[in-house]
């Protein structure tokens, strides 16, 4: 089976969130299952050609791609995803991708991704590679199904090509004014109220991706259910309900080659469920780095997240005054909206002895926090899958989460399971989106932190969980097959 996997970020080349992790781990796992998968992403300015072994495909020359009536000469670079044989192709258009950030608020944000979508298609045509399916991810790839089925339908190479569209986060929809149609040379017949690309009078890349794909999925079962409701779907529930059984959830896996305390070389001390000594040493080492006091009986709470509303910062701020009364230490790593950075900074200045915050994107620090912390807090308002709570389980860092999306599917509340006579809980969770519920749940976790036999059991339960990609990759294969069958029976 031949799969063209298209995404706007792929680890380790470019990453702002979980999409990047998925876009390298899933293709690697698919290739282990015998799939011929090629990955496509933009070549952003910050991607270091030498470090990542990018080769310019000079035999192809320039590929002219027209956007907004202008022709841009696009070039292609090639490399492999590290520790695999998976080929990855980079679309290079300096005008569009040599910017400060991966995503921008620039006026031509729509054109950047129209170009990306068209260039991927044009490039595939030139290498005479006939994919059975395009796996498109999030709005930045949302035009590919429509363009292939309409603008490029003359090309028999795509005759039988099917589409799977994965929603990693419905909050990002790629909404622009209707001029996208002309810029992308798409047929205006698709734009009418409630039509396939129209969303409240705007052009929606996300809706286009959903409507023109044979199959659509998202990254956990619970989030798939939530997306069928007005509360969680940012207006997309009607469109998704219409997909019927063609819409489903597949939980993301994680890459234990990268995230495993037994082998992680970004942390000073490795450890395993049967030999936990290293975890405490990591905590001691880490707190010293931060100039914080080490005491094994003071719980250390870790937070790693994009500083955006989705992550529940609002209720965390409500709960913090109460929680800061407790003898607990905090470390926060995040980057995002200035307003939230200011709020965290203020707290860290007021409570410098127990609350440390680091801004910026720092992968090594993320690993060190996972290894050092006792508790990992993720009070998200919504969370399509969430990866850090899964990493936390593996690192024996007990997650405290709000019961939504993938958090609900991966963390079993210790007390709730005990009430059912089970001692298989792996963390703590709460449903109500409020500071009070969050504070209560953190207090519950801290209560059990002092009860060592119980705490060790919770940690061990989590560490023994297996969220590796294999099972999920097999489910993707099934979905690919269904999409291909559907396309070919149309
Ligand atoms: P989202 O995709 O919404 O950001 P996920 O939990 O699915 O949330 O994925 C977040 C990923 O990004 C994880 O791998 C996490 O470790 C990483 N991450 C988030 N913020 C930072 C940061 N400031 N520094 C390093 N890694 C980060």
Coordinates of C-alpha atoms and ligand atoms in Angstrom, one line a residue:
X1 CA 0.0 0.0 0.0
X2 CA 1.3 3.5 -0.9
X3 CA 0.5 6.3 1.5
X4 CA 1.2 10.0 1.0
X5 CA 1.3 11.4 4.6
X6 CA 1.0 15.2 4.6
X7 CA 1.5 17.5 7.6
X8 CA 2.6 21.0 8.5
X9 CA 4.9 19.8 11.3
X10 CA 7.0 16.6 11.7
X11 CA 9.4 15.9 14.6
X12 CA 12.4 16.6 14.8
X13 CA 12.3 19.0 11.8
X14 CA 9.5 21.3 13.1
X15 CA 7.3 21.1 16.1
X16 CA 4.8 23.2 18.0
X17 CA 2.8 20.4 19.5
X18 CA 1.6 16.8 19.4
X19 CA 0.9 16.8 15.6
X20 CA 4.7 16.8 15.0
X21 CA 5.1 13.7 17.2
X22 CA 2.3 11.8 15.5
X23 CA 3.7 12.8 12.0
X24 CA 7.0 11.0 12.6
X25 CA 5.9 8.1 14.9
X26 CA 2.9 6.9 12.8
X27 CA 4.7 6.8 9.5
X28 CA 7.6 4.9 11.1
X29 CA 5.2 2.4 12.6
X30 CA 3.3 2.1 9.3
X31 CA 6.5 1.3 7.4
X32 CA 7.2 -1.4 9.9
X33 CA 3.9 -2.9 8.9
X34 CA 5.0 -3.0 5.3
X35 CA 3.4 0.2 4.1
X36 CA 5.2 2.4 1.5
X37 CA 4.8 5.7 3.2
X38 CA 6.2 9.1 2.1
X39 CA 5.9 12.2 4.2
X40 CA 5.5 15.7 3.0
X41 CA 6.0 19.0 4.9
X42 CA 7.0 22.6 4.2
X43 CA 10.7 23.5 4.4
X44 CA 10.7 26.2 7.1
X45 CA 13.5 28.6 7.5
X46 CA 14.7 27.2 10.8
X47 CA 15.2 23.6 9.5
X48 CA 18.9 23.0 9.5
X49 CA 19.8 21.2 6.2
X50 CA 23.1 19.8 7.4
X51 CA 22.0 18.6 10.8
X52 CA 19.0 16.8 9.3
X53 CA 20.7 15.6 6.2
X54 CA 18.5 17.4 3.7
X55 CA 19.4 16.9 0.0
X56 CA 18.3 19.2 -2.7
X57 CA 16.6 17.1 -5.5
X58 CA 18.3 18.9 -8.3
X59 CA 17.2 16.4 -11.0
X60 CA 13.6 17.7 -10.5
X61 CA 14.6 21.3 -11.1
X62 CA 12.0 24.0 -10.2
X63 CA 8.3 23.2 -10.0
X64 CA 6.2 26.2 -10.9
X65 CA 3.1 26.5 -8.6
X66 CA 0.5 29.1 -9.2
X67 CA -1.1 30.8 -6.2
X68 CA -3.2 34.0 -6.4
X69 CA -2.4 34.4 -10.0
X70 CA 1.4 34.4 -9.4
X71 CA 3.8 31.6 -10.2
X72 CA 6.3 30.6 -7.6
X73 CA 9.2 28.3 -8.3
X74 CA 9.2 25.6 -5.7
X75 CA 12.1 23.2 -5.0
X76 CA 12.1 19.9 -3.2
X77 CA 14.5 18.6 -0.6
X78 CA 14.6 15.1 0.7
X79 CA 15.7 13.3 3.8
X80 CA 14.7 10.5 6.1
X81 CA 12.9 10.5 9.4
X82 CA 15.6 9.7 12.0
X83 CA 16.0 6.0 13.0
X84 CA 13.9 4.9 10.1
X85 CA 13.8 4.4 6.3
X86 CA 10.8 6.7 5.9
X87 CA 11.4 9.3 3.2
X88 CA 10.4 12.8 3.9
X89 CA 10.1 15.5 1.3
X90 CA 10.3 19.2 2.1
X91 CA 8.5 21.8 0.0
X92 CA 10.8 24.8 -0.4
X93 CA 9.2 28.2 -1.3
X94 CA 11.3 30.8 0.5
X95 CA 8.7 33.5 -0.1
X96 CA 6.1 31.4 1.9
X97 CA 8.1 29.5 4.5
X98 CA 11.1 31.6 5.4
X99 CA 9.4 33.3 8.3
X100 CA 10.0 33.7 12.0
X101 CA 7.3 31.1 12.9
X102 CA 5.7 28.0 11.5
X103 CA 2.3 29.5 11.7
X104 CA 1.7 33.2 11.3
X105 CA -0.9 35.9 11.4
X106 CA 0.4 37.3 8.2
X107 CA -2.1 38.4 5.5
X108 CA -1.1 35.5 3.2
X109 CA -1.4 32.7 5.7
X110 CA -4.0 31.1 3.4
X111 CA -1.6 31.4 0.4
X112 CA 1.2 29.7 2.3
X113 CA -0.8 26.6 2.7
X114 CA -2.5 26.7 -0.7
X115 CA 1.0 26.7 -2.1
X116 CA 2.0 23.8 0.2
X117 CA -1.1 21.7 -0.9
X118 CA -0.6 22.4 -4.6
X119 CA 3.1 21.8 -4.5
X120 CA 2.7 18.4 -2.8
X121 CA 0.3 17.3 -5.6
X122 CA 2.5 18.7 -8.4
X123 CA 5.6 17.0 -6.9
X124 CA 3.9 13.6 -6.7
X125 CA 2.8 13.9 -10.3
X126 CA 6.4 14.5 -11.3
X127 CA 7.9 11.5 -9.6
X128 CA 5.2 9.2 -11.1
X129 CA 4.3 7.7 -7.8
X130 CA 0.8 6.6 -7.5
X131 CA -0.4 6.8 -3.9
X132 CA -3.4 4.7 -2.9
X133 CA -4.3 7.3 -0.3
X134 CA -3.4 10.7 0.9
X135 CA -3.4 10.9 4.7
X136 CA -4.0 14.6 5.3
X137 CA -3.6 16.2 8.8
X138 CA -5.4 19.3 10.1
X139 CA -6.4 22.4 8.1
X140 CA -3.0 23.1 6.6
X141 CA -3.6 20.1 4.3
X142 CA -7.3 20.5 3.9
X143 CA -7.4 21.5 0.3
X144 CA -5.6 18.4 -1.1
X145 CA -8.7 16.2 -1.4
X146 CA -10.7 18.9 -3.2
X147 CA -7.8 19.9 -5.5
X148 CA -7.0 16.3 -6.5
X149 CA -10.6 15.4 -7.1
X150 CA -11.4 18.5 -9.1
X151 CA -8.5 20.6 -10.3
X152 CA -6.2 17.6 -11.0
X153 CA -8.9 15.1 -11.9
X154 CA -7.5 15.0 -15.4
X155 CA -4.5 13.2 -14.1
X156 CA -5.1 9.4 -14.1
X157 CA -2.4 9.0 -11.6
X158 CA -4.9 10.0 -8.9
X159 CA -7.8 8.1 -10.4
X160 CA -8.2 5.7 -7.5
X161 CA -6.5 7.7 -4.8
X162 CA -8.6 7.9 -1.6
X163 CA -8.4 10.3 1.3
X164 CA -8.2 10.1 5.1
X165 CA -8.4 13.4 6.9
X166 CA -7.3 13.5 10.6
X167 CA -8.5 16.2 12.9
X168 CA -5.8 16.8 15.5
X169 CA -7.6 19.9 17.0
X170 CA -10.9 21.2 15.8
X171 CA -10.1 24.7 17.3
X172 CA -7.8 25.4 14.3
X173 CA -9.9 25.6 11.2
X174 CA -8.1 27.6 8.6
X175 CA -10.9 30.2 8.2
X176 CA -10.3 32.9 5.6
X177 CA -12.4 35.0 3.3
X178 CA -13.8 33.5 0.2
X179 CA -10.9 34.9 -2.0
X180 CA -9.2 31.6 -1.1
X181 CA -11.3 30.2 -3.9
X182 CA -9.7 32.4 -6.6
X183 CA -6.2 32.2 -5.0
X184 CA -6.4 28.4 -5.2
X185 CA -8.2 28.4 -8.5
X186 CA -11.0 26.3 -7.0
X187 CA -14.5 26.1 -8.6
X188 CA -16.7 28.8 -7.0
X189 CA -19.6 26.4 -7.2
X190 CA -18.4 24.9 -3.9
X191 CA -19.0 28.1 -2.0
X192 CA -22.6 28.7 -0.9
X193 CA -24.3 28.8 2.5
X194 CA -23.8 25.4 4.2
X195 CA -21.9 24.2 1.1
X196 CA -18.8 22.0 1.2
X197 CA -16.2 24.7 1.8
X198 CA -18.4 27.5 3.3
X199 CA -18.4 28.0 7.1
X200 CA -20.4 31.0 8.4
X201 CA -19.6 33.0 5.4
X202 CA -15.9 32.2 5.4
X203 CA -13.8 29.6 3.5
X204 CA -12.9 26.7 5.8
X205 CA -9.8 24.6 5.0
X206 CA -10.9 22.2 7.7
X207 CA -14.4 21.7 6.4
X208 CA -13.1 21.2 2.8
X209 CA -10.8 18.5 4.1
X210 CA -13.6 16.8 6.0
X211 CA -16.2 17.0 3.2
X212 CA -14.0 15.7 0.3
X213 CA -12.3 12.8 2.2
X214 CA -13.7 9.3 2.2
X215 CA -12.9 8.8 5.8
X216 CA -12.3 11.2 8.7
X217 CA -10.9 10.5 12.1
X218 CA -9.7 12.2 15.2
X219 CA -7.1 11.2 17.8
X220 CA -9.2 9.6 20.6
X221 CA -12.6 8.0 21.0
X222 CA -13.8 10.4 23.6
X223 CA -12.8 13.4 21.5
X224 CA -14.6 11.8 18.5
X225 CA -17.8 11.7 20.6
X226 CA -17.2 15.2 21.9
X227 CA -16.8 16.5 18.3
X228 CA -20.4 15.5 17.6
X229 CA -21.6 18.0 20.2
X230 CA -22.1 21.7 20.0
X231 CA -20.0 22.2 23.2
X232 CA -16.8 20.8 21.9
X233 CA -16.9 21.0 18.1
X234 CA -16.4 24.8 17.4
X235 CA -19.4 24.6 15.1
X236 CA -18.2 21.5 13.2
X237 CA -20.6 18.9 14.7
X238 CA -23.2 19.1 11.9
X239 CA -20.6 18.5 9.3
X240 CA -19.1 15.6 11.3
X241 CA -22.5 14.1 12.1
X242 CA -23.1 13.9 8.3
X243 CA -20.1 11.7 7.9
X244 CA -21.9 9.0 9.9
X245 CA -19.8 5.9 10.3
X246 CA -17.0 7.4 8.2
X247 CA -16.0 9.4 11.2
X248 CA -14.2 7.7 14.1
X249 CA -11.5 8.1 16.8
X250 CA -8.1 6.4 17.0
X251 CA -6.0 7.1 20.0
X252 CA -2.5 8.4 19.3
X253 CA 0.3 6.2 20.3
X254 CA 3.6 7.4 21.7
X255 CA 7.2 6.7 20.6
X256 CA 8.8 4.8 23.4
X257 CA 12.1 5.0 21.6
X258 CA 12.1 8.7 22.5
X259 CA 10.1 8.7 25.6
X260 CA 11.2 5.9 27.9
X261 CA 13.0 6.6 31.3
X262 CA 15.0 3.3 30.9
X263 CA 16.8 4.6 27.8
X264 CA 16.2 8.3 27.6
X265 CA 19.6 10.1 27.1
X266 CA 18.2 13.5 27.7
X267 CA 17.9 12.8 31.5
X268 CA 20.8 12.2 33.8
X269 CA 19.6 9.0 35.5
X270 CA 17.7 6.2 33.8
X271 CA 15.2 4.1 35.7
X272 CA 12.6 1.3 35.3
X273 CA 9.5 0.2 37.1
X274 CA 11.6 -2.3 39.0
X275 CA 14.4 0.0 39.8
X276 CA 13.0 3.5 40.6
X277 CA 16.1 4.9 42.3
X278 CA 17.0 7.0 39.3
X279 CA 13.7 8.9 39.5
X280 CA 14.5 10.5 42.8
X281 CA 18.1 11.3 41.6
X282 CA 16.6 13.1 38.6
X283 CA 14.4 15.1 41.0
X284 CA 17.4 16.0 43.1
X285 CA 19.6 16.9 40.2
X286 CA 16.8 18.9 38.5
X287 CA 15.8 21.0 41.5
X288 CA 19.5 21.9 42.0
X289 CA 19.6 23.1 38.4
X290 CA 16.6 25.3 39.2
X291 CA 18.1 26.5 42.5
X292 CA 15.2 25.0 44.3
X293 CA 15.3 23.1 47.6
X294 CA 15.3 19.3 47.4
X295 CA 13.2 17.3 49.8
X296 CA 11.9 14.0 48.7
X297 CA 8.8 14.5 50.8
X298 CA 7.7 17.7 49.1
X299 CA 5.8 16.8 45.9
X300 CA 7.0 18.4 42.7
X301 CA 4.2 19.2 40.2
X302 CA 5.2 19.6 36.5
X303 CA 3.4 21.3 33.7
X304 CA 4.5 21.4 30.0
X305 CA 2.1 23.0 27.6
X306 CA 1.4 25.5 24.9
X307 CA 0.2 28.5 26.8
X308 CA -3.3 28.7 25.2
X309 CA -6.8 28.8 26.6
X310 CA -7.5 25.2 25.6
X311 CA -5.0 23.9 28.3
X312 CA -7.2 25.1 31.2
X313 CA -4.9 27.9 32.4
X314 CA -8.0 29.8 33.5
X315 CA -9.0 27.2 36.1
X316 CA -5.4 26.7 37.1
X317 CA -5.2 30.4 38.0
X318 CA -8.4 30.0 40.1
X319 CA -7.0 27.1 42.0
X320 CA -3.4 28.3 42.5
X321 CA -4.0 30.7 45.4
X322 CA -5.3 27.7 47.4
X323 CA -2.7 25.2 46.1
X324 CA 0.2 27.6 46.8
X325 CA -0.7 27.4 50.5
X326 CA 0.5 23.7 50.4
X327 CA 4.0 22.6 50.8
X328 CA 4.4 21.8 47.1
X329 CA 6.9 22.8 44.4
X330 CA 6.0 23.7 40.9
X331 CA 7.8 23.8 37.6
X332 CA 6.1 25.1 34.4
X333 CA 7.5 24.9 30.9
X334 CA 5.5 26.6 28.2
X335 CA 5.3 29.0 25.4
X336 CA 2.4 30.8 23.9
X337 CA 0.2 33.8 24.6
X338 CA 1.8 36.8 26.3
X339 CA -1.1 37.3 28.7
X340 CA -0.6 33.8 30.1
X341 CA 3.2 34.2 30.3
X342 CA 2.7 37.3 32.4
X343 CA 0.3 35.5 34.8
X344 CA 2.8 32.7 35.3
X345 CA 5.7 35.1 35.6
X346 CA 3.9 37.1 38.3
X347 CA 3.3 33.9 40.4
X348 CA 6.8 32.8 40.0
X349 CA 8.0 36.2 41.2
X350 CA 5.7 36.1 44.2
X351 CA 6.6 32.4 45.1
X352 CA 10.1 32.2 43.7
X353 CA 11.1 29.5 46.3
X354 CA 8.5 27.0 45.1
X355 CA 7.3 28.1 41.7
X356 CA 9.6 28.1 38.7
X357 CA 8.6 28.9 35.2
X358 CA 10.6 28.5 32.0
X359 CA 9.3 30.1 28.7
X360 CA 10.2 28.8 25.3
X361 CA 10.2 25.5 23.5
X362 CA 12.8 23.1 25.0
X363 CA 12.6 19.4 24.3
X364 CA 15.3 18.4 26.7
X365 CA 13.8 20.3 29.5
X366 CA 10.4 18.6 28.8
X367 CA 12.1 15.2 29.2
X368 CA 13.8 16.4 32.4
X369 CA 10.5 17.6 33.9
X370 CA 8.8 14.3 33.1
X371 CA 11.7 12.4 34.8
X372 CA 11.9 14.7 37.9
X373 CA 8.3 15.6 38.8
X374 CA 6.1 13.5 41.1
X375 CA 2.8 14.8 39.6
X376 CA 2.0 16.0 36.1
X377 CA -0.9 18.4 35.8
X378 CA -3.0 18.8 32.7
X379 CA -6.4 20.5 33.4
X380 CA -7.3 21.0 29.8
X381 CA -10.7 22.5 28.8
X382 CA -10.5 20.1 25.8
X383 CA -7.8 17.8 24.7
X384 CA -8.0 15.8 21.5
X385 CA -5.5 13.2 22.6
X386 CA -2.7 14.8 24.7
X387 CA 0.7 13.2 24.8
X388 CA 2.3 14.5 27.9
X389 CA 0.0 12.6 30.2
X390 CA 1.0 9.4 28.3
X391 CA 4.7 10.3 28.6
X392 CA 4.0 11.0 32.3
X393 CA 2.6 7.5 32.9
X394 CA 5.7 6.0 31.4
X395 CA 8.0 8.2 33.6
X396 CA 6.1 7.3 36.8
X397 CA 4.9 10.9 37.1
X398 CA 1.3 10.6 38.2
X399 CA -1.0 12.5 35.9
X400 CA -3.8 14.8 37.3
X401 CA -6.1 15.6 34.4
X402 CA -9.5 16.9 33.5
X403 CA -11.6 14.1 32.1
X404 CA -11.9 15.2 28.5
X405 CA -10.9 13.8 25.1
X406 CA -7.8 11.6 25.2
X407 CA -7.1 12.5 28.8
X408 CA -10.3 10.6 29.7
X409 CA -9.2 7.6 27.6
X410 CA -5.7 7.3 29.0
X411 CA -5.9 8.1 32.7
X412 CA -7.8 6.0 35.2
X413 CA -8.7 7.7 38.4
X414 CA -7.3 5.9 41.4
X415 CA -10.2 6.6 43.8
X416 CA -12.9 5.9 41.2
X417 CA -11.3 2.5 40.3
X418 CA -10.9 1.7 44.0
X419 CA -14.6 2.3 44.5
X420 CA -15.2 -0.4 41.9
X421 CA -12.9 -2.7 43.8
X422 CA -10.0 -2.3 41.4
X423 CA -6.5 -1.2 42.3
X424 CA -5.6 -0.5 38.7
X425 CA -5.9 3.4 38.7
X426 CA -3.1 5.3 37.1
X427 CA -3.8 8.9 38.1
X428 CA -6.4 11.4 39.2
X429 CA -9.1 13.1 37.2
X430 CA -12.0 15.5 37.5
X431 CA -14.9 16.4 35.2
X432 CA -16.2 19.8 36.2
X433 CA -14.3 22.6 34.5
X434 CA -13.6 24.7 37.6
X435 CA -10.8 25.8 39.8
X436 CA -12.5 24.1 42.8
X437 CA -12.6 20.7 41.1
X438 CA -9.0 21.1 40.0
X439 CA -7.8 22.1 43.5
X440 CA -9.7 19.3 45.1
X441 CA -8.2 16.7 42.8
X442 CA -4.6 18.0 43.2
X443 CA -5.2 17.8 47.0
X444 CA -6.4 14.2 46.5
X445 CA -3.2 13.3 44.6
X446 CA -1.0 15.0 47.2
X447 CA -2.8 13.1 50.0
X448 CA -1.9 9.8 48.3
X449 CA 1.7 11.1 47.6
X450 CA 2.4 10.8 51.3
X451 CA 1.0 7.2 51.4
X452 CA 4.0 5.5 49.9
X453 CA 2.7 2.0 49.2
X454 CA -0.4 3.5 47.4
X455 CA 1.7 6.0 45.5
X456 CA 4.2 3.3 44.4
X457 CA 1.3 1.2 43.2
X458 CA -0.3 4.1 41.2
X459 CA 3.1 4.9 39.6
X460 CA 3.7 1.3 38.7
X461 CA 0.3 0.8 37.2
X462 CA 1.0 3.8 34.9
X463 CA 4.5 2.7 34.0
X464 CA 3.3 -0.7 32.9
X465 CA 0.7 0.7 30.5
X466 CA 1.5 0.3 26.9
X467 CA 0.5 3.1 24.5
X468 CA 2.9 2.3 21.8
X469 CA 2.0 2.9 18.2
X470 CA 1.5 -0.7 17.0
X471 CA -2.1 -1.1 17.8
X472 CA -3.1 2.4 16.6
X473 CA -1.1 2.0 13.4
X474 CA -3.0 -1.2 12.7
X475 CA -6.3 0.7 13.1
X476 CA -5.0 3.3 10.7
X477 CA -4.3 0.6 8.2
X478 CA -7.9 -0.6 8.5
X479 CA -9.1 2.9 8.0
X480 CA -6.9 3.3 4.9
X481 CA -8.4 0.1 3.5
X482 CA -12.0 1.3 4.1
X483 CA -11.3 4.6 2.5
X484 CA -9.7 3.0 -0.6
X485 CA -12.6 0.5 -0.9
X486 CA -15.1 3.4 -0.6
X487 CA -13.3 5.5 -3.2
X488 CA -13.2 2.6 -5.6
X489 CA -16.8 1.6 -5.2
X490 CA -18.0 5.1 -6.0
Ligands
LIG1 P1 -0.8 19.9 21.8 O1 -0.6 19.2 20.5 O2 -2.1 20.5 22.0 O3 0.3 21.0 22.1 P2 0.0 17.4 23.1 O4 0.0 17.0 24.6 O5 -0.7 16.5 22.2 O6 -0.6 18.9 23.0 O7 1.5 17.5 22.6 C1 2.4 18.4 23.1 C2 3.7 18.0 22.7 O8 4.6 19.2 22.6 C3 4.4 17.1 23.7 O9 5.4 16.3 23.0 C4 5.1 18.1 24.6 O10 6.2 17.5 25.3 C5 5.5 19.1 23.7 N1 5.7 20.5 24.2 C6 4.7 21.4 24.4 N2 5.1 22.6 24.9 C7 6.5 22.4 25.0 C8 7.6 23.3 25.3 N3 7.3 24.5 25.7 N4 8.8 22.8 25.2 C9 9.0 21.5 24.8 N5 8.1 20.6 24.5 C10 6.8 21.1 24.5

